[in-house]
Coordinates of C-alpha atoms in Angstrom, one line a residue:
M1 CA 76.1 41.8 118.7
S2 CA 76.7 39.9 115.6
L3 CA 79.8 40.5 113.5
E4 CA 77.6 40.7 110.4
P5 CA 76.3 44.3 109.7
V6 CA 72.9 44.9 111.2
K7 CA 70.2 45.4 108.6
V8 CA 68.6 48.9 108.8
A9 CA 65.6 50.0 106.7
V10 CA 65.0 53.8 106.3
L11 CA 61.4 54.2 105.3
D12 CA 59.5 56.9 103.3
D13 CA 62.6 59.1 102.6
Y14 CA 60.6 61.0 100.0
Q15 CA 63.3 63.6 99.4
R16 CA 66.3 61.3 99.7
V17 CA 67.7 63.4 102.6
S18 CA 68.3 60.9 105.4
H19 CA 72.0 60.7 104.4
V20 CA 72.2 64.4 103.7
F21 CA 71.1 65.5 107.2
G22 CA 72.5 62.6 109.2
D23 CA 76.2 61.5 109.5
W24 CA 75.9 57.8 109.0
S25 CA 79.7 57.4 108.8
V26 CA 79.8 56.9 112.6
L27 CA 78.1 53.5 111.9
Q28 CA 80.4 52.5 109.2
G29 CA 80.9 48.7 109.1
R30 CA 78.3 48.1 111.7
V31 CA 75.1 48.4 109.6
K32 CA 73.8 47.8 106.2
V33 CA 71.3 50.5 105.3
D34 CA 68.5 50.2 102.7
T35 CA 66.5 53.3 101.9
F36 CA 62.9 53.2 100.6
I37 CA 61.2 56.1 98.9
E38 CA 57.7 54.9 98.4
T39 CA 55.1 54.3 101.2
L40 CA 53.5 50.9 101.3
H41 CA 49.9 50.7 102.8
D42 CA 49.4 47.0 102.2
E43 CA 50.4 45.2 105.3
D44 CA 51.3 42.0 103.5
A45 CA 53.7 43.8 101.2
L46 CA 55.1 45.9 104.1
A47 CA 55.7 42.8 106.3
E48 CA 57.5 41.1 103.4
R49 CA 59.7 44.2 102.9
L50 CA 60.6 44.6 106.5
K51 CA 61.0 41.0 107.6
P52 CA 64.8 40.9 107.2
Y53 CA 65.5 44.1 109.2
T54 CA 66.6 44.5 112.8
I55 CA 66.2 48.2 112.8
V56 CA 63.6 50.3 111.0
C57 CA 63.7 54.1 110.8
A58 CA 60.3 55.7 110.6
M59 CA 59.7 59.2 109.4
R60 CA 56.9 60.5 111.5
E61 CA 53.6 58.6 110.8
R62 CA 54.1 57.9 107.1
T63 CA 54.2 54.2 107.7
K64 CA 52.0 52.8 110.5
F65 CA 53.2 50.0 112.9
P66 CA 50.1 48.5 114.5
A67 CA 50.3 45.3 116.6
S68 CA 49.3 43.2 113.6
L69 CA 52.4 44.3 111.7
L70 CA 54.7 44.1 114.6
D71 CA 53.7 40.5 115.1
R72 CA 55.0 39.7 111.6
L73 CA 58.5 41.2 112.0
P74 CA 60.5 38.5 114.0
N75 CA 63.8 40.2 113.5
L76 CA 62.8 43.7 114.5
K77 CA 64.5 45.0 117.6
L78 CA 64.5 48.8 117.2
I79 CA 62.1 51.3 115.7
A80 CA 63.9 54.7 115.4
T81 CA 61.2 57.2 114.8
T82 CA 61.5 61.0 114.3
G83 CA 59.9 63.1 117.1
M84 CA 59.2 61.9 120.6
R85 CA 55.6 61.0 119.8
N86 CA 54.2 58.8 117.0
A87 CA 50.6 57.8 117.0
G88 CA 51.3 55.4 114.2
I89 CA 53.3 53.0 116.3
D90 CA 51.7 50.7 118.9
V91 CA 54.5 51.5 121.4
A92 CA 53.0 49.3 124.2
H93 CA 52.8 46.2 121.9
A94 CA 56.3 46.8 120.7
K95 CA 57.5 46.9 124.2
S96 CA 55.7 43.7 125.0
K97 CA 57.6 42.1 122.2
G98 CA 61.0 43.4 123.3
I99 CA 61.1 46.0 120.5
L100 CA 62.5 49.4 121.6
V101 CA 61.0 52.6 120.1
C102 CA 63.3 55.6 120.3
G103 CA 62.5 59.1 119.2
T104 CA 64.3 62.4 118.5
G105 CA 64.1 66.0 119.3
S106 CA 63.0 68.7 116.8
G107 CA 64.4 72.0 115.5
G108 CA 62.9 75.3 114.5
E109 CA 59.2 76.3 114.3
S110 CA 58.4 74.6 111.0
T111 CA 54.7 73.7 111.8
L112 CA 53.9 77.2 113.0
E113 CA 55.5 78.7 109.8
H114 CA 53.5 76.3 107.6
I115 CA 50.2 77.1 109.3
W116 CA 50.7 80.7 108.3
A117 CA 52.0 79.8 104.9
L118 CA 48.7 77.9 104.3
I119 CA 46.5 80.6 105.8
L120 CA 48.1 83.4 103.7
G121 CA 48.4 81.2 100.6
T122 CA 44.7 80.3 100.8
A123 CA 43.5 83.8 101.7
R124 CA 45.5 85.4 98.9
H125 CA 44.9 82.6 96.3
I126 CA 48.7 82.3 95.8
T127 CA 48.6 78.9 94.1
L128 CA 45.8 79.9 91.6
E129 CA 47.5 83.1 90.6
D130 CA 50.9 81.5 90.4
A131 CA 49.5 78.8 88.1
G132 CA 47.7 81.4 86.0
V133 CA 50.8 83.5 85.5
K134 CA 52.9 80.5 84.6
A135 CA 50.2 79.2 82.2
R136 CA 50.4 82.6 80.3
R137 CA 46.9 83.4 81.2
Q138 CA 45.8 86.5 79.3
L139 CA 43.8 87.8 82.3
W140 CA 46.4 89.3 84.5
Q141 CA 44.4 88.9 87.8
S142 CA 41.5 86.5 88.4
T143 CA 40.8 86.5 92.2
V144 CA 40.2 88.9 95.0
P145 CA 42.3 88.1 98.1
V146 CA 40.7 88.0 101.5
G147 CA 42.1 90.6 103.9
L148 CA 42.9 89.4 107.4
A149 CA 42.7 92.6 109.4
G150 CA 39.5 92.8 111.4
K151 CA 38.6 89.2 110.6
T152 CA 38.0 86.4 113.2
L153 CA 40.4 83.5 113.4
G154 CA 38.8 80.5 115.2
L155 CA 41.2 78.0 116.8
V156 CA 40.0 74.5 117.4
G157 CA 42.6 73.7 120.1
V158 CA 44.6 76.3 122.0
G159 CA 47.7 74.5 123.1
R160 CA 51.3 75.5 122.4
L161 CA 50.8 75.8 118.6
G162 CA 47.3 77.3 118.9
G163 CA 48.7 80.0 121.3
Q164 CA 51.6 80.8 119.0
T165 CA 49.2 81.0 116.0
A166 CA 47.1 83.4 118.0
Q167 CA 50.0 85.7 118.7
I168 CA 50.8 86.0 115.0
A169 CA 47.1 86.6 114.1
K170 CA 47.2 89.6 116.4
A171 CA 50.0 91.1 114.4
F172 CA 47.5 91.1 111.5
N173 CA 45.0 92.8 113.7
M174 CA 42.7 89.7 113.8
E175 CA 40.3 88.8 116.5
V176 CA 41.1 85.3 117.9
I177 CA 38.6 83.0 119.4
G178 CA 39.1 79.4 120.6
W179 CA 37.3 76.2 121.5
S180 CA 38.2 72.6 122.3
P181 CA 36.5 69.9 124.3
H182 CA 38.6 70.7 127.4
L183 CA 39.4 74.4 126.9
T184 CA 38.6 76.5 129.9
P185 CA 38.2 80.3 130.1
D186 CA 41.3 80.6 132.2
R187 CA 43.5 78.7 129.7
A188 CA 42.0 80.7 126.8
A189 CA 42.8 84.0 128.6
Q190 CA 46.4 82.9 129.2
A191 CA 46.8 82.4 125.5
G192 CA 45.2 85.8 124.8
V193 CA 42.2 84.1 123.1
T194 CA 38.5 84.7 123.6
F195 CA 36.9 81.6 125.0
I196 CA 34.0 80.1 123.0
A197 CA 31.7 77.7 124.9
T198 CA 30.6 75.6 121.9
K199 CA 32.0 74.2 118.7
E200 CA 29.0 75.4 116.8
E201 CA 29.4 79.0 117.9
L202 CA 33.1 79.0 116.9
M203 CA 32.2 77.6 113.4
R204 CA 29.5 80.2 112.9
R205 CA 31.6 83.2 114.1
S206 CA 34.9 82.5 112.4
D207 CA 36.2 83.9 109.1
I208 CA 39.0 81.3 109.2
V209 CA 38.9 78.1 111.2
S210 CA 42.3 76.4 112.0
I211 CA 42.7 73.0 113.6
H212 CA 45.3 72.5 116.4
M213 CA 44.3 69.2 118.0
V214 CA 46.2 65.9 118.6
L215 CA 44.6 62.9 116.8
S216 CA 43.1 60.4 119.2
E217 CA 40.0 58.2 119.5
R218 CA 38.3 61.2 121.1
T219 CA 39.2 63.7 118.4
K220 CA 38.6 61.5 115.4
S221 CA 35.9 63.1 113.2
L222 CA 35.7 65.9 115.8
I223 CA 34.8 68.3 112.9
T224 CA 31.8 66.9 111.0
G225 CA 30.2 67.8 107.8
D226 CA 27.4 69.4 109.8
D227 CA 29.9 71.5 111.6
L228 CA 31.5 72.7 108.4
A229 CA 28.0 73.6 107.0
L230 CA 27.7 76.2 109.9
M231 CA 30.6 78.2 108.5
K232 CA 30.1 81.5 106.6
P233 CA 30.0 81.2 102.8
S234 CA 33.1 83.5 102.8
A235 CA 35.0 81.5 105.4
L236 CA 38.2 79.5 105.0
F237 CA 39.1 76.2 106.7
I238 CA 42.7 75.2 107.5
N239 CA 44.0 71.9 108.7
T240 CA 47.7 71.2 109.5
S241 CA 47.0 68.8 112.4
R242 CA 45.8 65.4 111.2
G243 CA 43.4 64.5 108.5
P244 CA 41.1 62.1 110.4
I245 CA 40.2 64.9 112.9
V246 CA 37.9 66.1 110.1
D247 CA 35.2 64.2 108.2
E248 CA 37.1 64.3 104.9
Q249 CA 34.1 63.2 102.8
G250 CA 32.0 66.0 104.4
L251 CA 34.7 68.5 103.7
V252 CA 35.0 67.5 100.1
Q253 CA 31.2 67.9 99.7
I254 CA 31.3 71.3 101.3
L255 CA 34.0 72.4 98.9
Q256 CA 32.5 70.9 95.9
D257 CA 29.2 72.6 96.6
K258 CA 31.1 75.9 97.4
K259 CA 29.4 76.2 100.7
I260 CA 32.6 77.9 102.0
A261 CA 35.1 80.0 100.1
G262 CA 38.0 77.6 100.4
A263 CA 40.4 75.4 102.4
G264 CA 44.1 75.0 103.0
L265 CA 45.0 71.4 103.8
D266 CA 48.3 69.8 104.8
V267 CA 47.0 66.5 106.1
F268 CA 44.6 63.8 104.8
D269 CA 43.0 60.5 105.8
V270 CA 45.4 58.6 103.5
E271 CA 48.9 59.8 102.8
P272 CA 50.2 60.2 100.2
L273 CA 46.9 61.4 98.9
P274 CA 45.6 59.0 96.3
L275 CA 46.1 60.2 92.7
D276 CA 42.4 60.0 92.0
H277 CA 41.3 61.7 95.2
P278 CA 38.6 64.4 94.5
L279 CA 40.6 67.1 96.5
R280 CA 43.2 67.0 93.8
G281 CA 40.6 68.3 91.3
L282 CA 39.2 71.2 93.3
H283 CA 40.2 74.9 92.6
N284 CA 39.0 76.2 95.9
V285 CA 41.5 74.2 98.0
T286 CA 45.3 74.8 98.6
L287 CA 47.1 71.5 99.2
S288 CA 50.5 70.7 100.5
P289 CA 51.8 67.2 101.0
H290 CA 52.0 67.0 104.9
M291 CA 55.0 69.4 105.0
G292 CA 54.1 71.2 108.2
Y293 CA 56.9 69.5 110.2
V294 CA 59.4 69.5 107.2
S295 CA 62.3 72.0 107.2
D296 CA 66.1 71.9 107.0
D297 CA 66.3 72.7 110.7
N298 CA 64.0 69.9 111.7
Y299 CA 65.6 67.4 109.4
K300 CA 69.0 68.1 110.9
V301 CA 67.8 67.2 114.3
F302 CA 65.6 64.3 113.1
W303 CA 68.4 62.5 111.2
S304 CA 71.3 63.3 113.5
H305 CA 69.4 62.0 116.5
T306 CA 68.2 58.9 114.5
V307 CA 71.9 58.0 113.8
E308 CA 72.7 58.6 117.5
N309 CA 69.8 56.4 118.5
I310 CA 71.0 53.5 116.3
K311 CA 74.6 53.9 117.6
S312 CA 73.4 53.9 121.2
F313 CA 71.3 50.9 120.6
L314 CA 74.2 49.0 119.1
D315 CA 76.4 50.0 122.0
G316 CA 73.8 48.6 124.4
E317 CA 72.9 52.0 125.9
P318 CA 69.7 53.1 124.1
K319 CA 68.8 56.8 124.1
R320 CA 65.4 58.6 124.0
V321 CA 63.3 55.5 124.6
M322 CA 59.6 56.1 124.2
S323 CA 57.4 54.4 126.8

């Protein structure tokens, strides 16, 4: 390795915590680290920014690394991403160019906790009432919360997270039903969920619909505007998975027309959500800035493993290589 410090770029460190949760002192003298707070979506600007760096640290999928960008980064040798799966990185193309992609473990149950934070916050209008109290609204209460007991929670996807979500729903005495393109009655039964044969039936029957699918070419726009239109006027829609799984324009229209009671969203087509996006102006939606995976426990693992991965790479013994 060169005697000159290796240039490392830490991307999208919104909360400036990469050096709080990771002990970078073990790399002292071996690297020169530059930290960037804002996300760049323009590929020309991003290529110009990253061109000098040998190592880039990616926080989840905040910055995308398609083949076209990788081809413009001649010095890049390692992408250290958080988590062991990142749909925003063309891992196969990186490998073909001799660029290693290494991931990390995770800690805690942050996403599960956030799913229920959004469900409860949306059902009980927490953000609206909080804003009203702080604004010194004369009217003490302005909304009627939706009770969960006896209601039907519809899960689009019944994998690990979907199954855990179902367990908690039962503590609220909810009925839980599930559908996905490949869900079988046996798998639904194992998760304690009632199998629903069609997406349309799930949308019609549910009082709350929650998405628990991985984004892929097959699941992009899986939930259309027509699907959303099948929901009850009193129903709530929750998405903590990925924005493009849902037709965002269709969802905005449904909410603007008040065809459903509301939505709780943690994920969007473009992140950060543009300042002029119509979702920012709606009162029947509870928004969070893609924080489902964010917690102190998760960050401790993310950043400590990121530092380990860089050290291992510099030592010629890379760890946690993604294939």
